[in-house]
Amino acid sequence: MSESGLATGSESRSDARRLRNVAARALIATANPPRSTGADLSALIVRVAENHDRLAFTALFEHFAPRVKSYLLRLGAPPEAAEELAQEALLTVWRRAPSYDPNKAAASTWIFTIARNLRIDLARRESRPALTPDATEVADAPEQPDQSVCVAQDEILIAEAIRRLPADQAQVVKLAFFADKAHSEIADELGLPLGTVKSRLRLAMGRLRTALTGITA
Amino acid sequence: MSPKHHPPEEILIDYATGALDLHARLVVAGHVGVCPLCRRDVDVLNAVGGTLVAELPPVALADDALPRALARIERPQPAQAARLKPPGDWIRVPEPVLAAAERHRRWAAPGVWVAPVTGRPGRARSYLLGIAAGMKVPRHTHRGTEFVCVLKGAYVDQDQRHAPGDFALNDDSVVHQPTITGDSECVCLISATNRLVPRDWVGALFQPFVGI
């Protein structure tokens, strides 16, 4: 079956629906959803980068767009804005797929940073022209072999590290990612002294660092 | 050479979650861009964020979400603005910082230039500050919180040398008088939530000109 043949020029709804079904079946065949493995999702991004593979993009969209929308809703975005940002995040995945390095980051990590940066940019867009999604970051430094540390890309391992955090540390970490609050505001919300929140975050950081890099510093 | 002064971990967490305001974010990005240790921590945090998002219950999209996305990817990409080239002797910084350095640099006092990057004076903002070799910044403290990242040259503050890539966090617990050291000018990227509070008459005279 020629994937590219199927996918070209498919802007009508029925074509899109057909593509969606094919993509869903392809995903079932290769990745056993709903829990697609990280490696499969990474491979889909590589297929987008190398072949402009619309089938792979469709599978990525179906997997990630509903989760990105979920993330943005949790941060307090209105539903239309969350929908639009999820669209833009996946559009950015399509455009920037060639810059994705599966050896450096899990698919979910990369797409999280895209969604987060788009959200930051959105806050700024009201007064200024749009920036590229990574305008507030500095591109990765060229390899420094003596200093480079491999951060685990296996989502199961990462999830396990999060699950192993003591409950009070896990709570502040999740609030940090989902409550749209800086650590000082989290302290207010929980009615805890700032120092307590800082020390929980630092302890959590230490555990996560050790679990994902093997470094105990 | 790797930086020696780092942001505290909770600031890296605010950076990774997106909770830092844009101004502070640019300063932390400057440090993270050249610091392997903090880069590693941010990579860990991004992986945690990605996994937490991946574990969220999916939310239904609009009915036409996929066809719309498939139509959008067919459209030509907007042209990317040409990337600005950083001055050769600066550490690498985010794009808006370079743009500001090119367009908005002005002399504020002899040997001192400022270039606003984001925000407005008197409010949360970020700016570049270049100070000639050998000069002292007037003694001052801070009403809010200030983040600093050295882009070029070095200064000494309370016996600590801050070189390119080094990060500093100053607030009202700090009354200081940083001094430029070495034989080149020192350029810093600074974010602040409020104006400086000058602590002596030289500073009081100096502030209106510098506009910080």
Short mmCIF file of C-alpha atoms in Angstrom, two decimals:
data_model
loop_
_atom_site.label_atom_id
_atom_site.label_comp_id
_atom_site.label_asym_id
_atom_site.label_seq_id
_atom_site.Cartn_x
_atom_site.Cartn_y
_atom_site.Cartn_z
CA MET A 1 0.00 0.00 0.00
CA SER A 2 1.38 3.35 -0.98
CA GLU A 3 1.02 5.72 1.92
CA SER A 4 2.06 8.78 0.01
CA GLY A 5 -0.40 7.99 -2.75
CA LEU A 6 -3.16 7.81 -0.22
CA ALA A 7 -2.25 10.99 1.51
CA THR A 8 -1.63 13.48 -1.25
CA GLY A 9 -4.29 16.04 -1.97
CA SER A 10 -6.54 14.79 0.77
CA GLU A 11 -8.16 17.97 1.91
CA SER A 12 -11.77 16.91 1.62
CA ARG A 13 -13.49 15.50 4.64
CA SER A 14 -14.08 12.05 3.26
CA ASP A 15 -10.45 11.68 2.29
CA ALA A 16 -9.43 12.84 5.70
CA ARG A 17 -11.77 10.38 7.34
CA ARG A 18 -10.44 7.57 5.19
CA LEU A 19 -6.91 8.59 6.04
CA ARG A 20 -7.80 8.71 9.68
CA ASN A 21 -9.13 5.17 9.59
CA VAL A 22 -6.11 3.90 7.76
CA ALA A 23 -3.86 5.71 10.18
CA ALA A 24 -5.70 4.29 13.12
CA ARG A 25 -5.34 0.79 11.74
CA ALA A 26 -1.68 1.35 11.03
CA LEU A 27 -1.16 2.52 14.55
CA ILE A 28 -2.97 -0.49 15.95
CA ALA A 29 -0.84 -2.75 13.79
CA THR A 30 2.43 -1.18 14.83
CA ALA A 31 1.93 0.28 18.23
CA ASN A 32 -0.90 -1.42 20.04
CA PRO A 33 -2.78 1.65 21.26
CA PRO A 34 -4.08 3.26 23.32
CA ARG A 35 -0.71 3.01 25.00
CA SER A 36 1.62 3.65 22.10
CA THR A 37 5.20 3.20 23.13
CA GLY A 38 7.57 6.11 23.05
CA ALA A 39 9.79 4.49 20.44
CA ASP A 40 6.86 4.11 18.03
CA LEU A 41 5.89 7.74 18.48
CA SER A 42 9.47 8.88 17.95
CA ALA A 43 9.60 6.82 14.77
CA LEU A 44 6.47 8.59 13.55
CA ILE A 45 8.15 11.98 13.93
CA VAL A 46 11.17 10.70 12.01
CA ARG A 47 8.85 9.52 9.23
CA VAL A 48 7.31 12.99 9.06
CA ALA A 49 10.78 14.52 8.88
CA GLU A 50 12.15 12.18 6.24
CA ASN A 51 9.15 11.57 3.99
CA HIS A 52 6.56 14.23 4.82
CA ASP A 53 4.54 11.17 5.77
CA ARG A 54 0.94 12.31 6.27
CA LEU A 55 -0.10 8.98 7.66
CA ALA A 56 2.52 9.24 10.38
CA PHE A 57 1.40 12.81 11.05
CA THR A 58 -2.20 11.68 11.37
CA ALA A 59 -1.20 9.09 13.95
CA LEU A 60 0.80 11.70 15.88
CA PHE A 61 -2.11 14.11 15.72
CA GLU A 62 -4.58 11.55 17.00
CA HIS A 63 -2.29 10.64 19.86
CA PHE A 64 -0.95 13.99 20.96
CA ALA A 65 -3.48 16.69 20.03
CA PRO A 66 -6.11 15.49 22.57
CA ARG A 67 -3.45 15.35 25.28
CA VAL A 68 -2.01 18.75 24.44
CA LYS A 69 -5.54 20.16 24.59
CA SER A 70 -6.03 18.44 27.94
CA TYR A 71 -2.79 20.03 29.21
CA LEU A 72 -3.84 23.52 28.09
CA LEU A 73 -7.31 23.19 29.60
CA ARG A 74 -5.72 22.16 32.85
CA LEU A 75 -3.59 25.31 32.74
CA GLY A 76 -6.81 27.32 32.51
CA ALA A 77 -6.96 28.03 28.77
CA PRO A 78 -10.50 28.58 27.39
CA PRO A 79 -11.63 25.58 25.26
CA GLU A 80 -11.33 27.39 21.90
CA ALA A 81 -7.85 28.60 22.74
CA ALA A 82 -6.82 25.12 23.90
CA GLU A 83 -8.14 23.62 20.65
CA GLU A 84 -6.31 26.22 18.56
CA LEU A 85 -3.05 25.82 20.44
CA ALA A 86 -3.23 22.03 20.11
CA GLN A 87 -3.61 22.58 16.35
CA GLU A 88 -0.65 24.90 16.28
CA ALA A 89 1.46 22.56 18.38
CA LEU A 90 0.91 19.70 15.94
CA LEU A 91 1.44 22.01 12.97
CA THR A 92 4.77 22.92 14.55
CA VAL A 93 5.54 19.21 14.89
CA TRP A 94 5.02 18.90 11.12
CA ARG A 95 7.21 21.87 10.28
CA ARG A 96 9.98 21.26 12.73
CA ALA A 97 10.15 17.48 12.58
CA PRO A 98 13.59 17.66 10.86
CA SER A 99 15.01 19.25 14.02
CA TYR A 100 13.77 16.39 16.23
CA ASP A 101 16.52 14.04 17.41
CA PRO A 102 15.11 10.75 18.72
CA ASN A 103 18.38 10.08 20.51
CA LYS A 104 18.02 13.21 22.61
CA ALA A 105 14.38 13.36 23.62
CA ALA A 106 11.26 11.23 23.79
CA ALA A 107 8.46 12.27 21.44
CA SER A 108 6.36 13.36 24.43
CA THR A 109 9.23 15.49 25.78
CA TRP A 110 9.70 17.28 22.48
CA ILE A 111 6.01 17.91 21.95
CA PHE A 112 5.62 19.13 25.54
CA THR A 113 8.31 21.76 24.97
CA ILE A 114 6.60 22.87 21.74
CA ALA A 115 3.21 23.24 23.47
CA ARG A 116 4.74 25.02 26.46
CA ASN A 117 6.66 27.48 24.29
CA LEU A 118 3.61 28.21 22.15
CA ARG A 119 1.67 29.01 25.28
CA ILE A 120 4.39 31.38 26.50
CA ASP A 121 4.44 33.01 23.07
CA LEU A 122 0.66 33.39 23.10
CA ALA A 123 0.85 35.44 26.28
CA ARG A 124 3.25 37.76 24.52
CA ARG A 125 1.49 37.93 21.16
CA GLU A 126 -1.10 40.45 22.29
CA SER A 127 1.40 43.26 22.28
CA ARG A 128 4.15 42.06 19.98
CA PRO A 129 4.53 40.18 16.73
CA ALA A 130 4.65 36.41 16.99
CA LEU A 131 7.95 34.80 17.72
CA THR A 132 9.12 31.46 16.49
CA PRO A 133 8.16 28.78 19.03
CA ASP A 134 11.63 28.56 20.49
CA ALA A 135 12.37 32.27 20.60
CA THR A 136 12.88 32.21 24.34
CA GLU A 137 15.36 29.38 24.22
CA VAL A 138 18.90 28.97 23.07
CA ALA A 139 19.51 26.14 20.63
CA ASP A 140 21.32 23.13 21.97
CA ALA A 141 25.02 23.62 22.30
CA PRO A 142 27.20 21.63 19.95
CA GLU A 143 28.08 18.28 21.45
CA GLN A 144 30.44 18.45 24.35
CA PRO A 145 31.29 14.78 24.70
CA ASP A 146 32.99 15.06 28.07
CA GLN A 147 29.99 16.78 29.61
CA SER A 148 27.02 15.37 27.76
CA VAL A 149 24.75 13.30 29.91
CA CYS A 150 22.07 11.06 28.54
CA VAL A 151 18.66 11.77 29.97
CA ALA A 152 16.45 8.71 29.85
CA GLN A 153 14.02 8.80 26.94
CA ASP A 154 11.99 5.82 28.00
CA GLU A 155 8.62 7.16 29.12
CA ILE A 156 7.93 4.11 31.23
CA LEU A 157 11.10 4.77 33.19
CA ILE A 158 10.26 8.45 33.55
CA ALA A 159 6.72 7.65 34.70
CA GLU A 160 8.16 5.19 37.22
CA ALA A 161 10.52 7.86 38.57
CA ILE A 162 7.56 10.24 39.02
CA ARG A 163 5.50 7.55 40.74
CA ARG A 164 8.32 6.87 43.18
CA LEU A 165 8.42 10.44 44.44
CA PRO A 166 7.11 10.83 47.98
CA ALA A 167 3.53 12.14 47.88
CA ASP A 168 4.37 15.66 49.11
CA GLN A 169 7.08 16.06 46.46
CA ALA A 170 4.91 14.63 43.67
CA GLN A 171 2.17 17.07 44.64
CA VAL A 172 4.31 20.18 44.22
CA VAL A 173 5.87 18.90 40.98
CA LYS A 174 2.46 18.23 39.41
CA LEU A 175 1.13 21.58 40.60
CA ALA A 176 4.18 23.23 39.06
CA PHE A 177 3.43 21.70 35.65
CA PHE A 178 -0.34 21.99 35.65
CA ALA A 179 -1.41 24.87 37.87
CA ASP A 180 0.27 27.62 35.81
CA LYS A 181 1.89 28.84 38.98
CA ALA A 182 5.42 29.73 39.94
CA HIS A 183 6.78 27.96 43.01
CA SER A 184 6.09 31.02 45.19
CA GLU A 185 2.41 30.97 44.19
CA ILE A 186 2.23 27.22 44.85
CA ALA A 187 3.37 27.91 48.39
CA ASP A 188 0.50 30.41 48.77
CA GLU A 189 -2.01 28.00 47.32
CA LEU A 190 -0.99 25.14 49.60
CA GLY A 191 -0.68 27.45 52.61
CA LEU A 192 2.90 26.26 53.08
CA PRO A 193 5.99 28.31 53.89
CA LEU A 194 7.96 29.17 50.73
CA GLY A 195 10.99 27.35 52.15
CA THR A 196 9.01 24.13 52.45
CA VAL A 197 7.92 24.25 48.82
CA LYS A 198 11.45 25.05 47.69
CA SER A 199 12.92 22.17 49.62
CA ARG A 200 10.30 19.71 48.32
CA LEU A 201 11.00 20.83 44.75
CA ARG A 202 14.74 20.53 45.28
CA LEU A 203 14.42 17.06 46.78
CA ALA A 204 12.18 16.02 43.88
CA MET A 205 14.67 17.44 41.40
CA GLY A 206 17.45 15.42 43.02
CA ARG A 207 15.48 12.18 42.85
CA LEU A 208 14.37 12.72 39.27
CA ARG A 209 17.91 13.63 38.20
CA THR A 210 19.31 10.49 39.77
CA ALA A 211 16.57 8.31 38.28
CA LEU A 212 16.90 9.71 34.77
CA THR A 213 20.63 10.37 34.46
CA GLY A 214 22.16 8.14 37.09
CA ILE A 215 23.93 11.19 38.50
CA THR A 216 23.68 11.72 42.24
CA ALA A 217 25.17 15.20 42.43
CA MET B 1 34.41 27.09 30.45
CA SER B 2 31.28 26.16 32.36
CA PRO B 3 29.51 28.76 34.49
CA LYS B 4 30.08 28.61 38.24
CA HIS B 5 26.99 30.43 39.50
CA HIS B 6 23.66 28.74 38.80
CA PRO B 7 19.96 29.48 39.27
CA PRO B 8 18.43 27.60 42.21
CA GLU B 9 16.54 24.47 41.21
CA GLU B 10 13.11 25.96 41.84
CA ILE B 11 13.90 28.64 39.24
CA LEU B 12 14.85 25.93 36.72
CA ILE B 13 11.53 24.26 37.54
CA ASP B 14 9.62 27.52 36.91
CA TYR B 15 11.57 27.79 33.65
CA ALA B 16 10.67 24.26 32.52
CA THR B 17 7.01 24.55 33.46
CA GLY B 18 6.67 27.89 31.70
CA ALA B 19 5.76 29.76 34.89
CA LEU B 20 8.57 32.32 34.68
CA ASP B 21 7.59 35.58 33.08
CA LEU B 22 9.06 36.23 29.65
CA HIS B 23 11.69 38.65 30.97
CA ALA B 24 13.11 36.28 33.56
CA ARG B 25 12.80 33.42 31.09
CA LEU B 26 15.21 35.07 28.65
CA VAL B 27 17.85 35.47 31.35
CA VAL B 28 17.56 31.86 32.52
CA ALA B 29 17.67 30.73 28.86
CA GLY B 30 20.99 32.56 28.45
CA HIS B 31 22.49 30.62 31.35
CA VAL B 32 20.95 27.26 30.42
CA GLY B 33 22.26 27.67 26.87
CA VAL B 34 25.86 27.49 28.07
CA CYS B 35 25.60 25.48 31.30
CA PRO B 36 25.74 21.69 30.85
CA LEU B 37 24.57 21.04 34.44
CA CYS B 38 21.47 23.21 34.22
CA ARG B 39 20.82 22.05 30.64
CA ARG B 40 20.75 18.50 32.03
CA ASP B 41 18.30 19.43 34.79
CA VAL B 42 16.05 21.18 32.27
CA ASP B 43 16.19 18.10 30.03
CA VAL B 44 15.12 15.99 33.01
CA LEU B 45 12.26 18.40 33.79
CA ASN B 46 11.13 18.52 30.15
CA ALA B 47 11.01 14.72 30.15
CA VAL B 48 8.93 14.81 33.33
CA GLY B 49 6.60 17.41 31.82
CA GLY B 50 6.25 15.37 28.63
CA THR B 51 5.41 12.24 30.55
CA LEU B 52 2.92 14.02 32.81
CA VAL B 53 1.17 15.45 29.74
CA ALA B 54 1.23 12.08 27.98
CA GLU B 55 -0.52 10.57 31.00
CA LEU B 56 -3.35 13.11 30.99
CA PRO B 57 -6.77 11.83 29.94
CA PRO B 58 -7.20 12.85 26.27
CA VAL B 59 -9.86 15.50 25.64
CA ALA B 60 -12.11 15.28 22.57
CA LEU B 61 -11.17 17.65 19.76
CA ALA B 62 -13.52 19.54 17.46
CA ASP B 63 -15.02 17.30 14.77
CA ASP B 64 -13.04 18.93 12.01
CA ALA B 65 -9.76 19.08 13.93
CA LEU B 66 -7.88 16.50 11.87
CA PRO B 67 -9.05 17.63 8.41
CA ARG B 68 -8.19 21.17 9.42
CA ALA B 69 -4.71 20.13 10.51
CA LEU B 70 -4.17 18.12 7.33
CA ALA B 71 -5.22 21.13 5.25
CA ARG B 72 -2.95 23.41 7.22
CA ILE B 73 0.16 21.32 6.72
CA GLU B 74 -0.28 21.66 2.96
CA ARG B 75 -0.01 25.44 3.11
CA PRO B 76 3.39 26.97 2.47
CA GLN B 77 5.36 27.78 5.59
CA PRO B 78 5.68 31.40 6.56
CA ALA B 79 9.12 32.66 5.68
CA GLN B 80 11.49 32.57 8.62
CA ALA B 81 13.19 35.83 9.46
CA ALA B 82 16.91 35.57 8.90
CA ARG B 83 18.70 34.61 12.08
CA LEU B 84 20.70 37.39 13.65
CA LYS B 85 24.33 36.70 14.25
CA PRO B 86 25.42 37.20 17.86
CA PRO B 87 28.47 39.36 18.49
CA GLY B 88 31.41 36.95 18.39
CA ASP B 89 32.44 37.61 21.98
CA TRP B 90 29.03 37.06 23.60
CA ILE B 91 27.61 33.79 24.86
CA ARG B 92 24.69 32.64 22.74
CA VAL B 93 21.41 34.33 23.67
CA PRO B 94 17.76 34.04 22.58
CA GLU B 95 16.84 35.84 19.36
CA PRO B 96 14.87 38.77 20.91
CA VAL B 97 17.95 39.73 22.91
CA LEU B 98 20.08 40.03 19.78
CA ALA B 99 17.38 42.05 18.06
CA ALA B 100 17.27 44.47 20.99
CA ALA B 101 21.04 44.82 21.06
CA GLU B 102 21.01 45.80 17.39
CA ARG B 103 18.08 48.19 17.43
CA HIS B 104 17.70 49.75 20.86
CA ARG B 105 21.15 50.30 22.25
CA ARG B 106 21.74 53.78 23.65
CA TRP B 107 24.37 55.44 25.78
CA ALA B 108 22.99 56.13 29.22
CA ALA B 109 26.06 57.65 30.81
CA PRO B 110 29.74 57.74 29.90
CA GLY B 111 30.84 54.12 29.60
CA VAL B 112 27.34 52.74 30.16
CA TRP B 113 24.83 51.62 27.54
CA VAL B 114 21.38 50.10 27.93
CA ALA B 115 19.13 48.30 25.47
CA PRO B 116 15.59 47.46 26.59
CA VAL B 117 14.65 43.94 25.48
CA THR B 118 11.14 43.26 26.80
CA GLY B 119 8.69 45.08 29.05
CA ARG B 120 8.81 48.72 30.12
CA PRO B 121 10.89 50.72 32.59
CA GLY B 122 9.25 50.84 35.99
CA ARG B 123 7.56 47.50 35.39
CA ALA B 124 8.65 43.91 34.89
CA ARG B 125 11.13 43.99 32.04
CA SER B 126 14.44 42.78 30.69
CA TYR B 127 17.31 44.82 29.34
CA LEU B 128 20.92 44.64 28.33
CA LEU B 129 23.44 46.62 30.31
CA GLY B 130 26.95 47.24 29.03
CA ILE B 131 29.49 48.81 31.35
CA ALA B 132 33.06 49.76 30.45
CA ALA B 133 36.05 48.05 32.04
CA GLY B 134 36.98 49.29 35.47
CA MET B 135 33.67 50.95 36.31
CA LYS B 136 31.62 50.44 39.44
CA VAL B 137 27.85 50.21 39.44
CA PRO B 138 26.55 52.64 42.10
CA ARG B 139 25.64 51.01 45.36
CA HIS B 140 22.01 49.87 45.27
CA THR B 141 19.47 47.30 46.35
CA HIS B 142 16.34 45.92 44.68
CA ARG B 143 12.65 46.27 45.37
CA GLY B 144 11.68 43.12 43.54
CA THR B 145 13.76 40.27 42.18
CA GLU B 146 16.47 40.68 39.60
CA PHE B 147 18.04 37.91 37.50
CA VAL B 148 21.38 38.52 35.83
CA CYS B 149 23.31 36.54 33.25
CA VAL B 150 26.73 37.70 32.10
CA LEU B 151 27.03 37.66 28.31
CA LYS B 152 30.52 39.07 28.01
CA GLY B 153 33.33 40.22 30.29
CA ALA B 154 33.12 39.87 34.05
CA TYR B 155 32.23 41.67 37.26
CA VAL B 156 33.03 41.11 40.91
CA ASP B 157 30.26 41.28 43.46
CA GLN B 158 30.88 40.62 47.16
CA ASP B 159 34.17 38.85 46.39
CA GLN B 160 32.57 36.58 43.81
CA ARG B 161 33.66 36.80 40.20
CA HIS B 162 30.86 36.52 37.64
CA ALA B 163 32.06 35.52 34.18
CA PRO B 164 30.19 34.74 30.93
CA GLY B 165 27.23 32.44 31.53
CA ASP B 166 27.16 33.03 35.29
CA PHE B 167 23.74 33.62 36.82
CA ALA B 168 22.84 35.83 39.77
CA LEU B 169 19.60 36.41 41.65
CA ASN B 170 19.40 39.71 43.56
CA ASP B 171 16.60 40.93 45.79
CA ASP B 172 16.07 43.32 48.68
CA SER B 173 18.34 41.25 50.89
CA VAL B 174 21.27 42.33 48.71
CA VAL B 175 22.86 45.78 48.89
CA HIS B 176 25.75 45.69 46.48
CA GLN B 177 28.15 47.56 44.25
CA PRO B 178 29.30 45.27 41.45
CA THR B 179 32.63 46.24 39.87
CA ILE B 180 33.64 45.46 36.31
CA THR B 181 36.82 43.42 36.27
CA GLY B 182 39.22 42.51 33.49
CA ASP B 183 40.06 44.67 30.52
CA SER B 184 36.90 44.41 28.43
CA GLU B 185 33.48 45.90 28.93
CA CYS B 186 30.94 43.70 30.73
CA VAL B 187 27.58 43.02 29.11
CA CYS B 188 24.75 41.52 31.18
CA LEU B 189 21.22 40.46 30.37
CA ILE B 190 19.04 41.47 33.30
CA SER B 191 15.40 40.92 34.20
CA ALA B 192 13.76 42.89 36.98
CA THR B 193 10.36 43.16 38.56
CA ASN B 194 10.97 46.69 39.86
CA ARG B 195 13.37 49.61 39.72
CA LEU B 196 16.63 49.62 41.55
CA VAL B 197 16.73 51.48 44.82
CA PRO B 198 19.88 53.60 44.90
CA ARG B 199 21.64 53.59 48.23
CA ASP B 200 23.85 56.65 47.92
CA TRP B 201 23.85 60.01 46.21
CA VAL B 202 25.99 58.84 43.28
CA GLY B 203 23.46 56.15 42.57
CA ALA B 204 20.60 58.61 42.93
CA LEU B 205 22.24 60.84 40.35
CA PHE B 206 23.06 57.99 38.04
CA GLN B 207 19.67 56.29 37.90
CA PRO B 208 17.66 58.88 35.93
CA PHE B 209 20.19 58.72 33.11
CA VAL B 210 20.42 54.96 32.93
CA GLY B 211 16.68 54.48 33.19
CA ILE B 212 16.90 51.29 35.16
#
